[in-house]
Amino acid sequence: MSFTLAIVGRPNVGKSTLFNRLVGRKLALVDDQPGVTRDLREGDARLFDLRFTVIDTAGLEEITDDSLQGRMRRLTERAVEMADVCLFLIDGRVGVTPSDETFADILRKKNARVLVGVNKSEGKAGDSGALEAWSLGLGDPIRLSAEHGEGMDDLYHALRPFEAEFAPREAEILPETEVDISEEEAELEVDEFAHRPTLKKPLQIAVIGRPNAGKSTLVNRILGEDRMLTGPEAGITRDAISIRSDWMGTPVRIWDTAGMRKKARITEKLEKLSVADGLRAVRFAEVVVVLLDNEIPFETQDLRIADFAETEGRAVVVAVNKWDLETERQEKLADLKEMFERLLPQLRGAPLVTISGKTGRGMDRLHEAILKAHDTWNRRIPTNRLNTWLGAMTEAHPPPAPGGHRIKLRYITQAKTRPPGFVIKCSRPDELPESYKRYLVNGLRDHFDMPGTPIRLYFRSQGDANPWKERKFHTPSRLRKHTDKPKLDRK
C-alpha cells in the first residue's frame, strides 16, 4: 500500500458507503441512522491501478467533553493526524453547514493534504452543494456518489500524485486454515518454529465476548495506546476492527469485535449487522480469546460463544477480565476451573487466564497462553507414533460390537493441521458410537499434549477382508439349474 487516506466529515454524509466502495466489500456497517461508525476501521483500497490504505472514521460533531460523542471526535482527530491524506466529505444535497466550515478549519491545522469531496451529488440536486464547497477553500471539490459509483475517476486523478510521494507498504495476508498434509509430509522432520508469526504473516487474534466484558480495553492494553473507543456504556463497539501491532515481540493482527448478546434480545438491524461482523472476524482468526466478565462468568451466552469458536476450528483461550476487582481470588479461581471443565468439556484443557485489561495484570500470561495454543493448533504427529497409540487405546478399551458385529480400527494418520485432523480406517464406521469417538479424542489430547485445541476425527471404511463380497459372477449355462422348465408330474 502506498499511502493512507482518512475519510472524515459530519455524521451520515456517506463515509462508510464510500469506504466500502473503495475496498470493494461491505466491511463497514451502513445504516440510514447517523452515528453508526464509532471506531476507526482500516481497509485495503483499490481504485483502478491505485493501491492504498483507507480509514473510515466516526462522524465529526461539535462536542469536546468526555461524552461518547466527544471521545469519538478525539479518535477521529487522531486518525487525521496519522493519515497521509484526508478526504473531507460533505453532503451535496444539504450543502455547506456551519459545522462543515468549523471542521474545515480544524483539518487545515492538523493535516496539510486535505481534499474536499461532495457526496450524494448525482443529478441536479447536488449542483448547489458542489458550488458551495468552493467556499471551504480546500481546492477543487470532487463530485461523488458513493452509492452509485459516480466520480471515482475524478477521485483517482486527485489521489494519483500521492502514490509516488509515499513508500509502498505491505499488504495483509489472510491466514491458512484446514491445511491438508500428506502422509509423507507428516513423517518428515518439521521445524517446530516454522509456523511462528512473522511481519508478513502475523498471528491473527480475535477477542470476542458479551457486551461490556472489556474487549476494547484489553485490545488497547495490547496495542499500548487508546486506539479503540472505550467507556462505561455497554455496546460501544459496533464494527469488527483489525489492527496490526507488535505485542511483546510477536507480530499480531488483533480483531476487536462487538459484544454478542442472546439472539432473542437482538431486535435492531444495526446490532444484527454488528454481531454478524464479529462472527466473520472469528473465521479470519487463528486464535480466539473468549473474554468473560469476572462478576458474571460462564453465562449461557458465554458458552455459546466459546462453542462457536470451537466449531469453527479455531484455537481457543479463555480469559477472565476485571480480576483486579476480585477479593477472594483463590476460591474464585477454583470455582472458575470447576465450571470450565463441567460446562465446556469440548474445550477440556484449554488455557484459562485471569487478567485485568485496565491495569495490565496477567498480560504476560495471556501472551504465553496464546502462543502455546497457536503451537498446538499447528501440531504434526508422525504416523508410526499415532498407530502405536491407537493399538494401545484399542487394547485398553476395545470398540463396542453393535449387533454382534465387531468394529476393527486398523490404521490412523494425520491428514490436516490448523486444527489437527486425523483419518482412521476402520470397519463399519457408521456404527461407531459417539462415546468411543470422544474417548479417542481425549486420548489424543492427553497423550500428545494437545489441550484445548479442536481435534477433528474422520472415519473411513477400509472394506471387508473378503475381496469377493461385493463382486457378481456370471454362472455358465452348463452349470445353471434349469429352473425355467416345467416340472414333471410323477404321480
Coordinates of C-alpha atoms in Angstrom, one line a residue:
M1 CA 0.0 0.0 0.0
S2 CA 1.4 3.4 -1.0
F3 CA -0.4 6.0 1.3
T4 CA -3.1 6.3 3.9
L5 CA -6.4 8.1 3.2
A6 CA -8.7 9.1 6.0
I7 CA -12.4 9.8 5.2
V8 CA -13.8 12.4 7.6
G9 CA -16.9 14.5 7.8
R10 CA -20.2 15.1 9.7
P11 CA -22.4 12.1 10.6
N12 CA -24.4 10.5 7.8
V13 CA -22.7 12.1 4.8
G14 CA -21.8 8.6 3.4
K15 CA -18.3 8.0 4.7
S16 CA -18.8 4.3 5.3
T17 CA -20.5 3.8 1.9
L18 CA -17.5 5.4 0.2
F19 CA -15.2 3.2 2.3
N20 CA -17.0 0.1 1.2
R21 CA -16.9 1.3 -2.4
L22 CA -13.1 1.8 -2.2
V23 CA -12.3 -1.6 -0.6
G24 CA -14.7 -3.4 -2.9
R25 CA -16.5 -5.2 0.0
K26 CA -19.2 -4.3 2.6
L27 CA -16.8 -4.2 5.5
A28 CA -18.1 -1.1 7.3
L29 CA -21.7 -1.2 8.7
V30 CA -24.0 1.1 6.8
D31 CA -27.4 2.3 8.0
D32 CA -29.7 5.3 7.5
Q33 CA -29.4 6.5 11.1
P34 CA -26.4 8.8 11.8
G35 CA -23.5 7.9 14.0
V36 CA -23.2 4.2 13.1
T37 CA -19.4 4.2 12.8
R38 CA -17.6 4.8 16.1
D39 CA -14.2 3.2 15.9
L40 CA -11.5 3.7 13.2
R41 CA -11.7 0.9 10.5
E42 CA -8.8 0.4 8.1
G43 CA -9.0 -1.4 4.7
D44 CA -7.0 -2.1 1.6
A45 CA -8.5 0.2 -1.1
R46 CA -8.3 -0.3 -4.8
L47 CA -9.1 2.5 -7.2
F48 CA -8.2 1.4 -10.8
D49 CA -4.5 0.8 -10.5
L50 CA -4.0 2.8 -7.3
R51 CA -3.5 0.7 -4.1
F52 CA -3.7 2.5 -0.7
T53 CA -5.0 2.2 2.8
V54 CA -8.3 3.9 3.6
I55 CA -9.6 4.7 7.1
D56 CA -13.3 5.0 7.9
T57 CA -13.9 7.4 10.8
A58 CA -16.7 8.4 13.1
G59 CA -18.8 11.5 12.3
L60 CA -17.3 14.8 13.5
E61 CA -19.5 16.7 16.0
E62 CA -19.0 19.9 17.8
I63 CA -18.6 18.3 21.2
T64 CA -15.4 18.3 23.2
D65 CA -16.4 16.9 26.6
D66 CA -15.9 13.3 27.8
S67 CA -19.2 12.0 26.5
L68 CA -19.4 9.2 23.9
Q69 CA -19.5 11.8 21.0
G70 CA -16.6 13.7 22.5
R71 CA -14.5 10.6 22.7
M72 CA -15.4 9.7 19.1
R73 CA -14.3 13.1 17.9
R74 CA -10.9 12.8 19.6
L75 CA -10.4 9.4 18.0
T76 CA -11.3 10.9 14.6
E77 CA -8.9 13.8 15.1
R78 CA -6.2 11.3 15.9
A79 CA -6.8 9.5 12.6
V80 CA -6.5 12.8 10.7
E81 CA -3.1 13.4 12.3
M82 CA -1.7 9.9 11.4
A83 CA -3.2 9.8 7.9
D84 CA -1.2 10.9 4.8
V85 CA -4.2 12.4 3.1
C86 CA -7.6 13.4 4.3
L87 CA -10.8 13.4 2.2
F88 CA -13.3 15.8 3.8
L89 CA -16.7 14.6 2.8
I90 CA -19.9 16.9 2.8
D91 CA -23.5 16.2 1.8
G92 CA -24.1 17.7 -1.6
R93 CA -27.9 17.8 -1.1
V94 CA -27.6 19.7 2.2
G95 CA -24.7 22.0 1.2
V96 CA -22.1 23.5 3.4
T97 CA -23.2 23.9 7.0
P98 CA -21.6 25.9 9.8
S99 CA -20.2 22.7 11.2
D100 CA -18.5 21.9 7.9
E101 CA -16.8 25.3 8.0
T102 CA -15.6 24.7 11.6
F103 CA -14.2 21.3 10.7
A104 CA -12.6 22.6 7.6
D105 CA -10.5 25.0 9.7
I106 CA -9.5 22.1 12.1
L107 CA -8.4 19.9 9.2
R108 CA -6.2 22.7 7.7
K109 CA -4.3 22.9 11.0
K110 CA -4.0 19.1 11.6
N111 CA -3.2 17.9 8.1
A112 CA -1.5 19.7 5.1
R113 CA -3.1 17.4 2.5
V114 CA -6.9 17.8 2.5
L115 CA -9.2 17.1 -0.4
V116 CA -12.9 18.0 -0.3
G117 CA -15.5 15.6 -1.7
V118 CA -19.1 16.4 -2.3
N119 CA -21.1 13.1 -1.8
K120 CA -24.7 12.5 -2.9
S121 CA -24.2 15.0 -5.8
E122 CA -25.7 12.9 -8.6
G123 CA -28.2 14.8 -10.7
K124 CA -29.2 18.4 -10.3
A125 CA -29.9 18.1 -6.6
G126 CA -26.2 18.2 -5.8
D127 CA -25.3 21.2 -8.0
S128 CA -25.8 23.8 -5.3
G129 CA -23.8 21.8 -2.8
A130 CA -20.9 21.4 -5.2
L131 CA -20.8 25.1 -5.8
E132 CA -20.9 25.9 -2.1
A133 CA -18.0 23.6 -1.5
W134 CA -15.7 26.1 -3.1
S135 CA -16.2 28.4 -0.1
L136 CA -14.3 26.0 2.1
G137 CA -11.0 26.9 0.5
L138 CA -9.8 23.3 0.2
G139 CA -9.3 23.3 -3.6
D140 CA -11.4 21.9 -6.4
P141 CA -14.4 20.0 -5.0
I142 CA -14.7 16.4 -6.2
R143 CA -18.3 15.5 -7.0
L144 CA -19.0 11.9 -5.9
S145 CA -21.8 9.4 -5.5
A146 CA -20.6 6.6 -3.2
E147 CA -23.9 4.8 -3.6
H148 CA -23.8 4.7 -7.4
G149 CA -20.0 4.9 -8.0
E150 CA -20.0 8.2 -9.8
G151 CA -17.0 10.5 -9.7
M152 CA -14.5 7.7 -9.0
D153 CA -12.3 8.8 -11.9
D154 CA -12.1 12.3 -10.5
L155 CA -11.1 10.9 -7.1
Y156 CA -8.5 8.8 -8.9
H157 CA -6.8 11.8 -10.6
A158 CA -6.8 13.7 -7.3
L159 CA -5.1 10.9 -5.4
R160 CA -2.7 9.8 -8.1
P161 CA 0.0 12.4 -7.2
F162 CA 0.3 10.9 -3.7
E163 CA 1.3 7.5 -4.9
A164 CA 4.9 8.4 -5.8
E165 CA 5.2 10.6 -2.6
F166 CA 4.9 7.8 -0.1
A167 CA 6.8 4.5 0.1
P168 CA 4.8 1.3 -0.5
R169 CA 3.5 -0.7 2.5
E170 CA 3.0 -4.4 2.9
A171 CA -0.4 -5.9 2.2
E172 CA -2.1 -8.1 4.7
I173 CA -2.3 -11.8 4.1
L174 CA -5.2 -13.9 5.4
P175 CA -4.3 -17.0 7.5
E176 CA -4.4 -20.5 6.2
T177 CA -6.8 -22.9 7.9
E178 CA -7.7 -26.6 7.4
V179 CA -4.3 -27.2 5.8
D180 CA -4.1 -30.6 4.1
I181 CA -0.9 -32.7 4.7
S182 CA 0.1 -35.9 3.0
E183 CA 1.4 -39.0 4.9
E184 CA 4.9 -38.4 3.6
E185 CA 4.8 -34.8 4.9
A186 CA 3.6 -36.0 8.3
E187 CA 6.7 -38.3 8.5
L188 CA 9.2 -35.5 7.7
E189 CA 11.1 -33.7 10.4
V190 CA 9.4 -30.3 10.5
D191 CA 10.8 -27.3 12.2
E192 CA 8.6 -26.7 15.2
F193 CA 9.0 -23.0 14.9
A194 CA 8.2 -22.8 11.1
H195 CA 4.7 -21.6 11.8
R196 CA 5.7 -18.8 14.2
P197 CA 4.3 -15.4 13.3
T198 CA 6.3 -13.0 11.1
L199 CA 5.7 -9.5 9.8
K200 CA 4.3 -10.9 6.6
K201 CA 2.2 -13.4 8.3
P202 CA 1.2 -12.0 11.8
L203 CA -0.6 -14.0 14.4
Q204 CA -4.4 -13.3 13.9
I205 CA -6.3 -12.9 17.2
A206 CA -10.0 -12.2 17.6
V207 CA -11.3 -11.0 21.0
I208 CA -15.0 -12.0 21.5
G209 CA -17.5 -11.9 24.3
R210 CA -20.6 -10.4 25.7
P211 CA -21.2 -6.6 25.8
N212 CA -19.2 -4.7 28.5
A213 CA -16.8 -7.5 29.2
G214 CA -13.9 -5.2 28.4
K215 CA -12.8 -6.3 25.0
S216 CA -11.8 -2.8 23.7
T217 CA -10.0 -2.0 26.9
L218 CA -8.0 -5.3 26.5
V219 CA -7.2 -4.5 22.9
N220 CA -5.9 -1.0 23.8
R221 CA -3.7 -2.6 26.5
I222 CA -2.2 -5.0 24.0
L223 CA -1.6 -2.2 21.5
G224 CA -0.2 0.1 24.2
E225 CA -2.4 3.1 23.1
D226 CA -6.0 4.2 23.2
R227 CA -6.8 3.0 19.7
M228 CA -10.3 1.7 20.4
L229 CA -13.2 3.7 21.8
T230 CA -13.9 2.7 25.3
G231 CA -16.2 3.8 28.1
P232 CA -18.7 2.6 30.8
E233 CA -21.5 2.4 28.2
A234 CA -22.3 -1.2 27.0
G235 CA -22.2 -1.9 23.3
I236 CA -19.9 1.0 22.2
T237 CA -18.1 -1.2 19.6
R238 CA -20.1 -1.9 16.5
D239 CA -17.6 -2.8 13.8
A240 CA -15.1 -5.6 14.0
I241 CA -11.9 -3.7 13.8
S242 CA -8.5 -5.2 13.0
I243 CA -5.2 -3.6 13.9
R244 CA -1.6 -4.7 13.3
S245 CA 0.9 -4.4 16.1
D246 CA 3.9 -5.9 17.9
W247 CA 2.9 -7.5 21.2
M248 CA 5.9 -8.5 23.4
G249 CA 8.0 -9.2 20.3
T250 CA 5.2 -11.1 18.5
P251 CA 3.7 -9.6 15.3
V252 CA -0.1 -9.7 15.7
R253 CA -3.2 -8.6 13.9
I254 CA -5.9 -8.3 16.5
W255 CA -9.6 -8.0 16.0
D256 CA -11.9 -6.1 18.4
T257 CA -15.5 -7.2 18.0
A258 CA -18.9 -6.0 19.1
G259 CA -20.5 -7.6 22.1
M260 CA -22.7 -10.6 21.4
R261 CA -26.0 -10.8 23.2
K262 CA -28.5 -13.6 23.1
K263 CA -30.1 -13.9 19.7
A264 CA -33.6 -13.4 21.2
R265 CA -32.6 -10.0 22.6
I266 CA -31.2 -8.7 19.3
T267 CA -34.0 -6.8 17.5
E268 CA -32.3 -3.8 15.8
K269 CA -30.9 -4.3 12.4
L270 CA -27.7 -2.5 13.3
E271 CA -26.9 -4.9 16.2
K272 CA -27.6 -7.8 13.9
L273 CA -25.0 -6.5 11.5
S274 CA -22.5 -5.9 14.3
V275 CA -22.8 -9.5 15.6
A276 CA -22.5 -10.9 12.1
D277 CA -19.4 -8.8 11.6
G278 CA -17.9 -10.2 14.9
L279 CA -18.7 -13.8 13.8
R280 CA -16.9 -13.1 10.5
A281 CA -13.8 -11.9 12.4
V282 CA -13.7 -15.3 14.2
R283 CA -13.5 -17.0 10.8
F284 CA -10.5 -14.9 9.9
A285 CA -8.7 -15.5 13.2
E286 CA -6.2 -18.2 14.2
V287 CA -6.6 -17.8 18.0
V288 CA -9.8 -16.7 19.6
V289 CA -9.8 -15.1 23.0
V290 CA -13.2 -15.6 24.7
L291 CA -13.4 -12.8 27.3
L292 CA -15.5 -13.3 30.4
D293 CA -16.7 -10.8 33.0
N294 CA -15.4 -11.9 36.4
E295 CA -18.6 -10.8 38.0
I296 CA -20.9 -13.0 35.9
P297 CA -18.7 -15.7 34.2
F298 CA -19.8 -18.6 32.1
E299 CA -23.3 -17.4 31.4
T300 CA -25.3 -19.2 28.7
Q301 CA -24.2 -16.7 26.0
D302 CA -20.5 -17.2 27.0
L303 CA -20.9 -20.9 26.5
R304 CA -22.4 -20.4 23.0
I305 CA -19.6 -18.0 22.0
A306 CA -16.9 -20.5 23.1
D307 CA -18.7 -23.4 21.4
F308 CA -18.9 -21.3 18.2
A309 CA -15.2 -20.7 18.2
E310 CA -14.5 -24.4 18.7
T311 CA -16.9 -25.4 16.0
E312 CA -15.1 -23.0 13.6
G313 CA -11.9 -24.9 14.4
R314 CA -10.0 -22.1 16.0
A315 CA -7.6 -22.3 18.9
V316 CA -9.4 -21.0 22.0
V317 CA -8.0 -19.2 25.0
V318 CA -10.5 -18.3 27.8
A319 CA -9.6 -15.0 29.7
V320 CA -11.5 -13.8 32.8
N321 CA -11.3 -10.0 32.8
K322 CA -11.6 -7.4 35.7
W323 CA -9.6 -9.7 38.0
D324 CA -8.3 -6.6 39.8
L325 CA -11.8 -6.2 41.4
E326 CA -11.8 -9.7 42.9
T327 CA -11.0 -10.1 46.6
E328 CA -11.3 -13.8 47.2
R329 CA -9.1 -14.8 44.3
Q330 CA -8.1 -18.4 45.3
E331 CA -11.6 -19.5 45.9
K332 CA -12.9 -17.8 42.8
L333 CA -10.2 -19.3 40.6
A334 CA -11.1 -22.8 41.9
D335 CA -14.7 -22.2 41.1
L336 CA -13.9 -20.9 37.6
K337 CA -11.8 -24.0 36.8
E338 CA -14.6 -26.3 38.0
M339 CA -17.2 -24.5 35.9
F340 CA -15.0 -24.5 32.9
E341 CA -14.4 -28.3 33.0
R342 CA -18.1 -29.0 33.6
L343 CA -19.7 -26.6 31.2
L344 CA -17.2 -26.8 28.3
P345 CA -16.0 -30.4 28.0
Q346 CA -15.3 -29.9 24.3
L347 CA -12.5 -27.4 25.3
R348 CA -11.0 -29.6 28.1
G349 CA -7.5 -28.4 28.9
A350 CA -7.8 -25.0 27.1
P351 CA -5.9 -22.2 28.8
L352 CA -7.9 -20.3 31.5
V353 CA -6.2 -17.0 32.3
T354 CA -7.2 -14.3 34.8
I355 CA -6.4 -10.7 33.6
S356 CA -7.2 -7.1 34.0
G357 CA -7.3 -5.0 30.8
K358 CA -7.5 -1.9 32.9
T359 CA -4.3 -2.4 35.0
G360 CA -2.4 -4.8 32.7
R361 CA -2.3 -7.6 35.2
G362 CA -1.8 -11.1 33.7
M363 CA -1.0 -9.8 30.1
D364 CA 2.2 -11.8 30.1
R365 CA 0.3 -15.0 31.0
L366 CA -2.2 -14.2 28.3
H367 CA 0.5 -13.8 25.7
E368 CA 2.1 -17.1 26.7
A369 CA -1.2 -18.9 26.6
I370 CA -2.0 -17.6 23.1
L371 CA 1.4 -18.6 21.7
K372 CA 1.0 -22.1 23.2
A373 CA -2.5 -22.5 21.8
H374 CA -1.2 -21.5 18.4
D375 CA 1.6 -24.0 18.6
T376 CA -0.8 -26.8 19.5
W377 CA -3.1 -25.7 16.7
N378 CA -0.2 -26.3 14.2
R379 CA 0.9 -29.7 15.7
R380 CA 2.0 -32.5 13.5
I381 CA 2.3 -36.1 14.7
P382 CA 4.2 -38.9 12.8
T383 CA 2.1 -41.8 11.6
N384 CA 4.1 -44.5 13.4
R385 CA 3.5 -42.8 16.8
L386 CA -0.2 -42.5 16.0
N387 CA -0.6 -46.2 15.2
T388 CA 1.3 -47.2 18.3
W389 CA -1.0 -45.1 20.3
L390 CA -4.1 -46.5 18.5
G391 CA -3.1 -50.0 19.3
A392 CA -2.7 -49.2 23.0
M393 CA -6.0 -47.4 23.1
T394 CA -8.0 -50.3 21.4
E395 CA -6.2 -52.9 23.6
A396 CA -7.1 -51.0 26.8
H397 CA -10.8 -50.4 25.7
P398 CA -11.8 -52.4 22.6
P399 CA -14.5 -50.8 20.4
P400 CA -18.1 -52.0 21.1
A401 CA -19.7 -54.6 18.9
P402 CA -23.2 -53.3 18.0
G403 CA -25.5 -56.1 16.8
G404 CA -22.7 -58.6 17.5
H405 CA -20.5 -57.2 14.7
R406 CA -17.0 -56.3 15.9
I407 CA -15.6 -52.9 14.8
K408 CA -11.9 -53.0 13.9
L409 CA -9.8 -49.8 14.0
R410 CA -6.9 -50.7 11.6
Y411 CA -5.0 -47.5 10.8
I412 CA -4.6 -43.8 11.7
T413 CA -2.8 -40.9 10.1
Q414 CA -2.8 -37.1 10.4
A415 CA -4.4 -35.5 7.3
K416 CA -4.8 -31.9 8.4
T417 CA -3.4 -29.2 10.6
R418 CA -4.8 -25.8 11.8
P419 CA -6.7 -27.5 13.6
P420 CA -5.3 -31.1 13.8
G421 CA -7.3 -33.6 11.8
F422 CA -6.9 -37.4 11.7
V423 CA -8.2 -40.1 9.5
I424 CA -8.9 -43.5 10.9
K425 CA -9.5 -46.5 8.7
C426 CA -11.9 -48.9 10.3
S427 CA -14.7 -51.4 9.6
R428 CA -18.3 -50.2 10.0
P429 CA -17.5 -46.5 10.6
D430 CA -21.2 -45.6 10.7
E431 CA -21.8 -47.8 13.7
L432 CA -19.1 -46.4 15.9
P433 CA -20.8 -44.7 18.8
E434 CA -20.1 -41.0 19.8
S435 CA -18.9 -42.0 23.2
Y436 CA -16.0 -44.0 21.7
K437 CA -15.1 -41.2 19.4
R438 CA -14.8 -38.9 22.5
Y439 CA -12.7 -41.5 24.1
L440 CA -10.2 -41.3 21.2
V441 CA -10.2 -37.5 21.1
N442 CA -9.5 -37.3 24.8
G443 CA -6.7 -39.8 24.4
L444 CA -5.1 -37.8 21.6
R445 CA -5.3 -34.7 23.8
D446 CA -3.7 -36.4 26.8
H447 CA -1.0 -38.5 25.1
F448 CA 0.2 -35.9 22.5
D449 CA -0.2 -32.8 24.7
M450 CA -2.9 -31.0 22.7
P451 CA -5.1 -29.4 25.4
G452 CA -8.0 -27.3 24.4
T453 CA -7.4 -27.2 20.6
P454 CA -10.2 -28.5 18.4
I455 CA -9.4 -32.1 17.1
R456 CA -11.2 -33.5 14.1
L457 CA -11.6 -37.3 13.5
Y458 CA -12.6 -38.6 10.1
F459 CA -13.6 -42.3 10.0
R460 CA -13.2 -44.1 6.7
S461 CA -14.2 -47.6 5.7
Q462 CA -11.3 -49.9 4.6
G463 CA -13.6 -52.5 3.2
D464 CA -14.2 -56.1 4.4
A465 CA -11.5 -58.7 4.5
N466 CA -13.4 -60.8 1.9
P467 CA -12.4 -59.4 -1.5
W468 CA -15.2 -61.3 -3.3
K469 CA -18.0 -59.9 -1.1
E470 CA -19.3 -57.2 -3.5
R471 CA -18.5 -58.9 -6.8
K472 CA -21.1 -60.5 -9.0
F473 CA -20.3 -63.6 -11.1
H474 CA -21.7 -64.9 -14.3
T475 CA -22.7 -68.6 -14.0
P476 CA -22.0 -70.7 -17.1
S477 CA -25.1 -72.2 -18.8
R478 CA -23.9 -75.8 -18.3
L479 CA -23.9 -75.3 -14.5
R480 CA -27.0 -73.2 -14.3
K481 CA -30.1 -75.1 -13.0
H482 CA -32.9 -75.3 -15.4
T483 CA -35.5 -73.8 -13.2
D484 CA -37.4 -72.4 -16.2
K485 CA -38.5 -75.8 -17.4
P486 CA -41.9 -77.2 -16.1
K487 CA -41.5 -80.0 -13.6
L488 CA -42.8 -83.5 -14.5
D489 CA -45.7 -84.8 -12.5
R490 CA -44.5 -88.2 -11.3
K491 CA -47.9 -89.3 -10.0

